[in-house]
XYZ file of C-alpha atoms in Angstrom:
581
model
C 0.118 0.124 -0.070
C 1.426 3.317 -0.823
C 1.571 6.500 0.910
C 2.092 9.987 0.051
C 5.641 11.092 0.166
C 6.507 12.742 3.228
C 9.035 15.608 3.369
C 11.522 16.201 6.585
C 11.105 19.696 7.664
C 14.294 21.013 6.142
C 13.301 20.629 2.929
C 12.650 24.029 0.765
C 9.629 22.449 -1.406
C 6.646 22.255 1.250
C 4.683 25.417 0.672
C 2.812 25.194 4.270
C 6.569 24.910 6.221
C 7.566 27.574 3.822
C 4.890 29.608 4.364
C 4.953 29.229 8.676
C 9.033 29.929 8.041
C 8.483 33.107 6.179
C 5.628 34.282 8.955
C 7.812 33.805 11.784
C 10.819 35.655 10.411
C 8.938 38.401 8.146
C 9.089 40.805 11.133
C 12.574 40.498 11.639
C 12.842 41.449 8.012
C 11.233 44.857 9.028
C 12.119 45.252 12.457
C 15.441 43.811 13.020
C 18.500 45.337 14.544
C 19.519 48.230 13.178
C 22.982 49.006 11.330
C 25.155 52.146 11.177
C 23.602 55.405 10.666
C 22.090 55.707 6.855
C 22.344 58.807 4.503
C 19.344 60.011 2.943
C 19.030 58.990 -0.696
C 20.050 62.011 -2.887
C 16.789 63.291 -4.601
C 18.677 63.674 -8.084
C 19.694 59.855 -7.828
C 15.757 58.894 -6.918
C 14.486 60.797 -10.134
C 17.145 59.668 -12.424
C 16.551 56.048 -11.333
C 13.116 56.342 -12.548
C 11.603 54.470 -9.687
C 7.723 52.950 -9.830
C 5.273 54.005 -6.633
C 5.791 50.468 -5.786
C 9.622 50.986 -5.623
C 9.657 54.394 -4.016
C 7.811 52.582 -1.307
C 10.741 50.003 -0.788
C 13.223 53.398 -0.014
C 12.490 53.061 3.644
C 14.199 49.881 3.389
C 17.514 50.985 1.756
C 20.307 52.056 3.962
C 21.825 54.485 1.647
C 25.590 55.010 2.257
C 26.872 57.956 0.310
C 30.614 57.481 0.721
C 30.367 53.488 -0.083
C 28.311 54.571 -3.260
C 31.109 57.186 -4.472
C 33.806 54.421 -4.068
C 31.514 51.973 -5.882
C 30.875 54.396 -8.727
C 35.074 55.294 -8.615
C 35.974 51.819 -8.837
C 33.621 51.544 -12.199
C 30.824 49.777 -10.068
C 30.178 46.098 -11.653
C 33.414 46.218 -13.652
C 35.295 46.622 -10.630
C 34.083 43.093 -9.261
C 36.443 40.331 -10.292
C 35.472 37.082 -11.441
C 33.818 34.787 -8.646
C 35.898 31.990 -7.493
C 34.380 28.795 -8.302
C 37.009 26.457 -7.344
C 36.932 25.352 -3.935
C 40.462 25.085 -1.856
C 41.961 21.772 -2.786
C 40.347 20.941 -5.931
C 42.702 20.217 -8.907
C 40.961 20.869 -12.180
C 41.287 22.531 -15.778
C 40.184 26.235 -15.000
C 37.998 28.273 -17.398
C 35.603 31.154 -17.381
C 31.790 30.948 -17.630
C 30.489 34.371 -18.435
C 27.082 35.452 -19.087
C 25.812 36.459 -22.399
C 24.595 40.255 -21.184
C 27.251 42.940 -22.890
C 26.474 45.660 -20.334
C 27.198 43.436 -17.531
C 29.980 40.767 -18.704
C 29.935 39.112 -15.322
C 32.027 35.833 -15.058
C 32.812 33.210 -12.737
C 36.084 31.083 -12.442
C 35.061 27.502 -12.533
C 36.624 23.828 -13.658
C 36.121 22.842 -17.378
C 33.447 20.088 -17.488
C 35.084 16.558 -16.882
C 38.603 17.962 -15.509
C 38.292 17.363 -12.096
C 41.178 15.095 -10.887
C 40.383 12.404 -8.528
C 42.560 10.089 -6.495
C 42.985 6.613 -8.135
C 41.818 4.865 -4.931
C 38.557 7.229 -5.276
C 37.852 6.108 -8.846
C 38.367 2.419 -7.647
C 36.371 2.464 -4.478
C 33.288 4.096 -6.321
C 33.174 1.538 -8.915
C 33.340 -1.153 -6.780
C 30.550 0.246 -4.405
C 28.485 0.796 -7.385
C 29.235 -2.406 -8.876
C 28.180 -4.148 -5.472
C 25.222 -2.243 -5.246
C 23.807 -2.646 -8.537
C 23.336 -6.126 -7.373
C 20.586 -5.386 -5.192
C 16.763 -4.589 -6.234
C 16.097 -1.122 -6.400
C 14.413 -0.635 -3.201
C 17.509 -2.202 -1.241
C 20.353 -0.150 -3.074
C 22.495 2.559 -2.124
C 23.818 5.117 -4.455
C 25.297 8.553 -4.029
C 22.842 11.277 -5.249
C 23.215 15.171 -5.429
C 20.750 17.634 -4.706
C 19.769 19.826 -7.273
C 22.380 18.447 -9.773
C 22.251 21.017 -12.524
C 21.903 23.678 -10.462
C 25.780 24.298 -10.948
C 28.178 27.162 -10.990
C 30.121 25.425 -13.891
C 26.834 26.023 -15.986
C 26.543 29.869 -14.464
C 23.763 29.318 -11.847
C 25.031 31.487 -9.147
C 26.936 33.726 -11.604
C 25.757 36.902 -10.441
C 26.019 36.032 -6.348
C 28.671 38.530 -5.616
C 27.051 41.272 -7.316
C 24.057 40.946 -5.782
C 25.860 40.584 -2.401
C 27.327 43.820 -3.007
C 23.913 45.251 -2.734
C 23.213 44.050 1.040
C 25.650 46.904 2.014
C 22.742 49.395 1.229
C 19.755 47.643 3.039
C 18.381 48.176 6.652
C 18.731 45.350 9.060
C 21.052 43.406 6.776
C 24.634 42.261 7.930
C 26.869 43.688 5.371
C 28.781 40.957 5.202
C 25.678 38.804 4.713
C 26.272 35.708 1.802
C 24.507 35.583 -1.193
C 25.109 32.061 -2.457
C 22.429 30.441 -4.925
C 24.373 27.578 -6.552
C 23.837 23.899 -5.167
C 26.651 22.636 -7.056
C 30.162 23.650 -7.979
C 30.751 21.198 -10.624
C 29.360 19.775 -13.963
C 27.092 16.838 -14.065
C 29.900 15.074 -15.843
C 32.214 15.564 -12.989
C 29.178 14.704 -10.340
C 28.966 11.479 -12.445
C 32.663 10.617 -12.151
C 32.527 11.170 -8.175
C 29.944 8.632 -8.061
C 26.904 10.204 -8.401
C 24.026 7.790 -9.908
C 21.165 9.520 -8.439
C 20.805 12.927 -10.427
C 18.307 15.410 -9.797
C 17.034 17.579 -12.660
C 15.015 21.046 -12.050
C 13.202 21.232 -15.225
C 10.611 24.142 -15.595
C 9.117 25.915 -18.773
C 10.538 29.220 -19.086
C 10.949 31.436 -21.682
C 8.981 28.859 -24.332
C 11.642 26.342 -23.697
C 12.448 23.530 -21.174
C 15.069 24.737 -19.122
C 17.116 23.834 -15.923
C 15.624 26.483 -13.593
C 15.386 26.499 -9.536
C 11.881 28.238 -9.577
C 8.703 27.320 -8.656
C 6.742 26.288 -5.769
C 8.081 28.889 -3.423
C 5.708 32.237 -2.707
C 7.256 34.305 0.028
C 6.293 37.979 0.829
C 9.725 38.572 2.574
C 11.700 36.894 -0.311
C 9.516 39.172 -2.646
C 10.294 42.390 -0.762
C 14.188 41.350 -0.512
C 14.058 40.930 -4.234
C 12.472 44.270 -4.702
C 14.852 46.016 -2.415
C 17.721 44.876 -4.255
C 16.229 45.935 -7.558
C 15.943 49.371 -6.028
C 19.380 49.694 -4.733
C 20.586 48.524 -8.284
C 18.774 51.274 -9.934
C 20.099 54.124 -7.608
C 23.711 52.648 -7.908
C 23.239 53.000 -12.068
C 23.798 49.092 -12.235
C 22.135 46.641 -15.202
C 21.706 43.831 -13.316
C 18.336 43.332 -12.110
C 16.243 40.248 -10.503
C 13.140 39.859 -11.999
C 11.208 37.748 -14.532
C 12.424 39.093 -17.671
C 16.431 38.598 -16.644
C 16.427 35.332 -14.360
C 13.362 33.913 -15.728
C 10.947 33.474 -12.778
C 9.544 35.467 -9.845
C 11.407 34.759 -7.654
C 13.996 32.810 -8.878
C 16.258 31.057 -6.491
C 19.713 31.403 -8.753
C 21.233 34.312 -10.072
C 21.556 33.627 -13.634
C 19.741 35.470 -16.662
C 16.878 33.371 -18.174
C 18.690 33.261 -21.581
C 21.544 31.689 -19.652
C 19.474 28.846 -18.316
C 20.346 25.631 -19.508
C 18.072 23.756 -21.824
C 16.623 20.675 -20.328
C 17.583 18.943 -23.477
C 21.487 20.046 -23.278
C 21.591 18.427 -19.624
C 20.347 15.186 -20.890
C 23.016 15.309 -23.577
C 25.593 15.737 -21.294
C 24.607 12.496 -19.354
C 24.119 10.783 -22.470
C 27.719 11.445 -23.455
C 29.148 10.253 -19.879
C 27.294 6.951 -20.215
C 28.561 6.351 -23.890
C 31.994 6.435 -22.692
C 33.462 2.972 -23.276
C 34.474 2.953 -19.477
C 31.065 3.811 -18.578
C 29.207 1.257 -20.691
C 28.355 -0.878 -17.653
C 26.809 2.321 -15.570
C 22.943 2.920 -15.002
C 22.039 6.252 -13.851
C 18.786 7.436 -12.587
C 17.139 10.833 -13.142
C 14.974 12.541 -10.580
C 13.181 15.344 -12.171
C 12.135 17.686 -9.883
C 9.530 19.669 -11.642
C 5.877 21.457 -11.026
C 2.402 20.272 -12.139
C 2.644 22.877 -14.334
C 4.261 20.796 -16.882
C 1.070 18.981 -17.264
C -1.509 21.855 -16.871
C 0.344 23.962 -19.573
C 0.399 20.866 -21.908
C 4.306 20.707 -22.144
C 4.229 16.739 -20.784
C 4.612 15.361 -24.135
C 7.478 18.073 -24.844
C 9.156 16.603 -22.080
C 8.720 13.280 -22.820
C 9.881 13.996 -26.506
C 12.910 15.829 -25.408
C 13.910 12.427 -23.417
C 13.347 10.093 -26.520
C 15.441 12.592 -28.485
C 18.391 12.144 -26.302
C 17.658 8.549 -24.985
C 16.445 5.753 -27.468
C 13.415 3.930 -26.027
C 15.028 0.738 -25.625
C 17.915 2.024 -23.282
C 15.021 3.250 -20.600
C 13.768 1.321 -18.149
C 10.183 2.248 -17.976
C 7.006 1.074 -15.671
C 5.727 -1.409 -18.620
C 8.884 -2.969 -18.173
C 8.082 -3.681 -14.615
C 4.687 -5.304 -16.050
C 6.360 -7.377 -18.999
C 9.631 -8.563 -17.286
C 8.988 -8.848 -13.822
C 5.009 -9.589 -13.379
C 4.529 -6.263 -11.828
C 7.004 -7.061 -8.770
C 9.291 -5.020 -6.867
C 11.533 -3.243 -8.992
C 14.581 -4.943 -9.950
C 18.388 -4.187 -9.502
C 20.481 -2.393 -12.009
C 22.360 -5.439 -12.804
C 18.858 -6.568 -14.111
C 17.856 -3.540 -15.910
C 21.288 -3.495 -17.946
C 20.844 -7.084 -18.656
C 17.775 -6.080 -20.378
C 19.674 -3.361 -22.436
C 18.276 -0.943 -20.138
C 20.709 2.249 -19.051
C 18.720 4.919 -17.605
C 15.280 5.452 -15.538
C 13.485 8.383 -14.966
C 11.431 9.214 -11.790
C 9.307 12.694 -11.252
C 8.354 13.929 -8.182
C 4.738 14.719 -8.951
C 1.757 12.770 -10.134
C 1.354 13.137 -13.752
C -1.162 11.641 -15.861
C -1.213 8.074 -16.979
C 0.663 9.053 -20.337
C 3.803 10.173 -18.379
C 3.549 6.438 -16.968
C 4.750 5.060 -20.094
C 7.986 6.428 -19.684
C 8.552 7.890 -16.502
C 8.141 6.316 -12.867
C 6.314 8.565 -9.954
C 8.136 8.453 -6.465
C 4.601 8.508 -5.171
C 4.141 4.625 -6.324
C 7.635 3.334 -6.361
C 9.332 1.844 -3.121
C 7.127 3.835 -0.893
C 9.600 6.999 -1.287
C 10.092 9.034 1.734
C 12.708 11.759 2.223
C 13.488 12.340 5.919
C 15.234 15.350 7.166
C 19.365 14.976 8.011
C 17.975 16.185 11.253
C 15.323 13.457 11.896
C 18.529 10.898 11.165
C 20.776 12.241 13.461
C 18.420 12.634 16.423
C 16.616 9.190 16.072
C 17.551 6.815 18.896
C 18.955 4.204 16.150
C 19.928 5.885 13.300
C 19.102 2.594 11.131
C 15.454 3.516 12.208
C 14.289 6.929 11.515
C 11.308 8.583 13.410
C 10.714 11.861 10.903
C 7.893 13.304 13.440
C 7.554 13.028 16.961
C 4.982 10.530 17.765
C 5.398 8.528 14.524
C 6.420 5.385 14.325
C 9.937 4.068 13.409
C 10.906 3.729 9.970
C 13.493 0.778 9.322
C 16.134 1.625 6.687
C 16.868 -0.826 3.996
C 13.551 -2.305 4.675
C 12.304 -1.879 0.868
C 11.237 1.551 1.567
C 13.358 4.173 -0.438
C 14.883 6.851 1.810
C 16.516 9.929 -0.049
C 18.379 12.452 2.451
C 18.864 15.909 0.735
C 20.443 18.867 2.377
C 20.364 22.416 1.014
C 23.237 25.146 1.396
C 21.900 28.366 -0.410
C 21.926 31.516 1.481
C 19.935 34.705 0.458
C 21.109 36.714 3.273
C 18.843 36.371 6.060
C 17.240 33.478 4.529
C 18.527 29.903 4.158
C 17.430 27.551 1.640
C 14.173 26.510 3.285
C 13.523 30.200 3.816
C 14.388 29.891 7.698
C 16.418 32.396 9.533
C 19.870 31.891 7.874
C 21.319 31.439 11.240
C 19.868 28.535 12.290
C 22.648 26.487 11.339
C 20.656 23.261 10.504
C 22.809 20.087 9.480
C 24.173 19.569 6.390
C 25.343 16.679 4.292
C 29.390 17.018 4.573
C 32.436 14.971 5.370
C 31.286 14.358 9.068
C 27.698 13.449 8.431
C 28.005 11.885 4.941
C 29.325 8.682 6.527
C 26.904 8.466 9.061
C 24.160 8.654 6.237
C 25.432 5.665 4.555
C 26.251 3.203 7.765
C 22.812 3.966 8.724
C 21.203 2.910 5.548
C 20.028 5.780 3.639
C 19.543 4.773 0.143
C 20.590 7.728 -1.680
C 22.075 10.720 0.355
C 22.186 13.935 -1.772
C 24.113 16.614 -0.744
C 24.840 20.586 -1.971
C 28.022 21.257 -3.075
C 29.748 17.790 -4.065
C 33.737 18.016 -4.015
C 36.162 15.207 -4.477
C 36.423 15.486 -0.531
C 32.837 14.805 0.015
C 32.548 11.942 -2.524
C 35.702 10.713 -0.536
C 33.045 10.547 2.465
C 30.909 8.301 0.813
C 33.413 5.678 0.602
C 32.510 3.154 3.165
C 34.696 -0.127 1.541
C 38.238 0.356 0.536
C 40.795 2.129 3.032
C 42.682 5.317 1.145
C 45.510 4.073 -0.841
C 43.742 0.545 -1.406
C 43.782 -2.099 -3.112
C 47.425 -2.551 -3.191
C 48.745 -3.652 -6.785
C 48.715 -7.731 -7.145
C 51.992 -8.939 -6.290
C 52.863 -12.458 -7.652
C 56.305 -12.698 -5.419
C 54.439 -12.862 -2.370
C 51.817 -15.321 -3.680
C 47.991 -14.244 -4.489
C 46.474 -11.254 -2.943
C 43.305 -11.539 -1.183
C 40.960 -8.850 0.352
C 40.390 -8.585 4.287
C 37.858 -6.439 6.343
C 39.200 -4.691 9.583
C 36.961 -4.910 12.530
C 38.897 -1.662 13.963
C 37.647 0.272 11.066
C 35.250 -1.696 8.916
C 37.765 -0.597 6.020
C 39.081 -3.170 3.239
C 42.562 -3.974 2.438
C 44.161 -6.286 0.147
C 47.159 -8.533 1.296
C 48.848 -12.005 0.595
C 46.364 -14.505 1.392
C 46.993 -16.328 4.459
C 45.898 -19.534 5.585
C 43.757 -19.764 8.840
C 41.772 -16.557 8.493
C 37.869 -16.917 8.222
C 36.132 -16.010 5.310
C 32.961 -13.809 5.689
C 29.616 -15.406 4.591
C 26.590 -13.302 3.496
C 23.180 -14.865 4.354
C 21.355 -15.208 0.685
C 18.830 -12.542 -0.155
C 18.254 -8.672 1.069
C 15.644 -8.785 3.647
C 14.447 -8.026 6.257
C 18.156 -7.745 7.767
C 21.339 -9.169 6.996
C 23.240 -12.125 9.026
C 26.845 -13.062 8.543
C 28.415 -16.075 9.087
C 32.330 -17.104 9.599
C 33.872 -19.982 7.183
C 36.827 -21.085 9.383
C 38.201 -23.660 6.957
C 39.020 -20.890 4.181
C 37.875 -23.312 1.734
C 34.924 -21.431 0.458
C 32.140 -23.892 2.481
C 29.852 -21.384 3.992
C 26.889 -22.590 6.205
C 23.835 -23.844 4.527
C 21.832 -20.372 3.214
C 25.290 -18.481 3.342
C 27.574 -17.343 0.542
C 30.886 -16.235 0.300
C 30.447 -12.404 -0.655
C 31.225 -9.181 0.090
C 28.805 -6.422 1.716
C 27.085 -4.926 -0.830
C 26.251 -1.164 0.838
C 27.236 0.679 4.138
C 24.587 -0.951 6.673
C 25.694 -4.365 5.512
C 29.101 -3.507 6.379
C 28.603 -2.234 9.662
C 26.773 -5.388 10.304
C 29.747 -7.497 9.545
C 32.063 -5.185 11.171
C 30.105 -5.737 14.646
C 29.908 -9.209 14.279
C 33.761 -9.472 13.924
C 34.164 -6.917 16.926
C 31.621 -9.214 18.850
C 33.604 -12.453 17.995
C 36.832 -10.706 18.902
C 38.314 -11.232 15.479
C 40.720 -8.837 13.965
C 40.114 -9.343 9.984
C 37.860 -11.701 7.849
C 38.288 -12.467 4.129
C 35.956 -10.960 1.522
C 35.468 -13.069 -1.837
C 35.751 -10.011 -3.802
C 37.260 -9.448 -7.442
C 40.184 -7.176 -6.856
C 39.940 -4.203 -9.387
C 42.930 -3.393 -11.500
C 43.380 0.338 -12.570
C 42.983 0.945 -16.130
C 41.224 -2.534 -16.818
C 37.994 -3.012 -18.562
C 34.901 -2.970 -16.477
C 34.298 -5.326 -14.207
C 31.072 -6.691 -16.591
C 30.323 -5.676 -19.766
C 27.367 -3.745 -20.727
C 24.836 -6.731 -22.080
C 26.956 -9.685 -20.819
C 25.062 -11.990 -18.628
C 24.722 -11.449 -14.967
C 23.922 -13.161 -11.813
C 21.621 -11.406 -9.606
C 21.136 -12.450 -5.774
C 17.596 -12.409 -4.081
């Protein structure tokens, strides 16, 4: 029996919670603690700005600072602001400039050229190992990396104007002069995110300016945020700038990213980038899931067939795993594993976060009807008594993870001055998925942890299998190499095979929980109902680690094919596979 998709308290798409959040801080926008004394706005500037009556009413929220404005003009206004640095510390890549198309502004950001972010060989091998293992599990019991608003990335210009809008905060009452304005959910291209292990890609698709575009808009209507936008535009006019935040230049009112509407990426282009990555030789055995974050407008405006046709222009129908495939090949049973889908020649699956018409069901799954999909908040995960059983709201029953119900946890790190991504006070300091919390989300059994601002460092925090620097290269001098899991940290290491060390045997199946046994003779003979196999996700790995600790053992051998750098994929696309059930 299916139920409506619940959302955790920090997710930004719930209109009721957003309304409550806005009402709770709206008074603070108008009556917050004041700042340094403000100058009167010169009458000649007001006249020259040609303000509307509504904009003139916003002047009371402007804190004019004549000395700062003079310095602004002397430095050349917008032209004096350097290109935004869009490459996080510690990241190595080929640098390039992304510039908007508006001649009056010419605003640029320094970003990583798509596909050039350098990853450690260890990280690449660990990602492929974990993806390969998780691909053997039915979709509802699998664990893969995701990202939140994957295509709202500075690499494609989203957030390019942030520094410029941020400068306007210095001229706004009740706004910290150092307040942040950050509207890109991601730093890097979809290609780089896929290279970093992402297999659940979220695309925000909307019909804007007569085209399907990647746009962070829709579903949010907030008077405090509207007022913030209006004051920003008034300040821009008073300064004589030509960067405005409105429906003409940004695409939707209000938009959630600072990018011009004609610079917003076409939906087709984002799909083509994913297709190019999938078509590379080294990725022929990789399966990708696309989560479409769209509004009911797509259907109500009669654009559903346009969206479906756009998908089919990029991905041939025979490559897409569809709802009818479940009925045709799996007798309407539970969703199969990625490996089973690959065996059918399928490479990609589309999910929408809406209840569209039956026409969409021919091509696109609705998460309202798959795996009892839910998106608990990270806060709920962190405070639950047992993180492998989550209480989403006080008084609700505990929902166990990896029990056939897909759990996706997303966090957002956008900042709009006094607002955070969920339109709460930006100093609320809610938890985010980062280097510290990502390992916990994986160990707790979350199916699709989906952070903002993925970096190689955060991607490394998703690794629960190989220890850094592992596996060692095969050595014939000391005999064959085997893989061992350590009871101390749960990580895997390769070393010359040793007699007398037990082999880990995993109970056959995937539910309701996993049991492990040990085969002491090291000859591959596991107890009945068990097989010598490696863990397939972090929660299984943690269960094996705890068993070893309870038994007082330091290590156990894992039956796993060692990856060799530069070799062909573990399994060629389309070749026979063995799937455990």
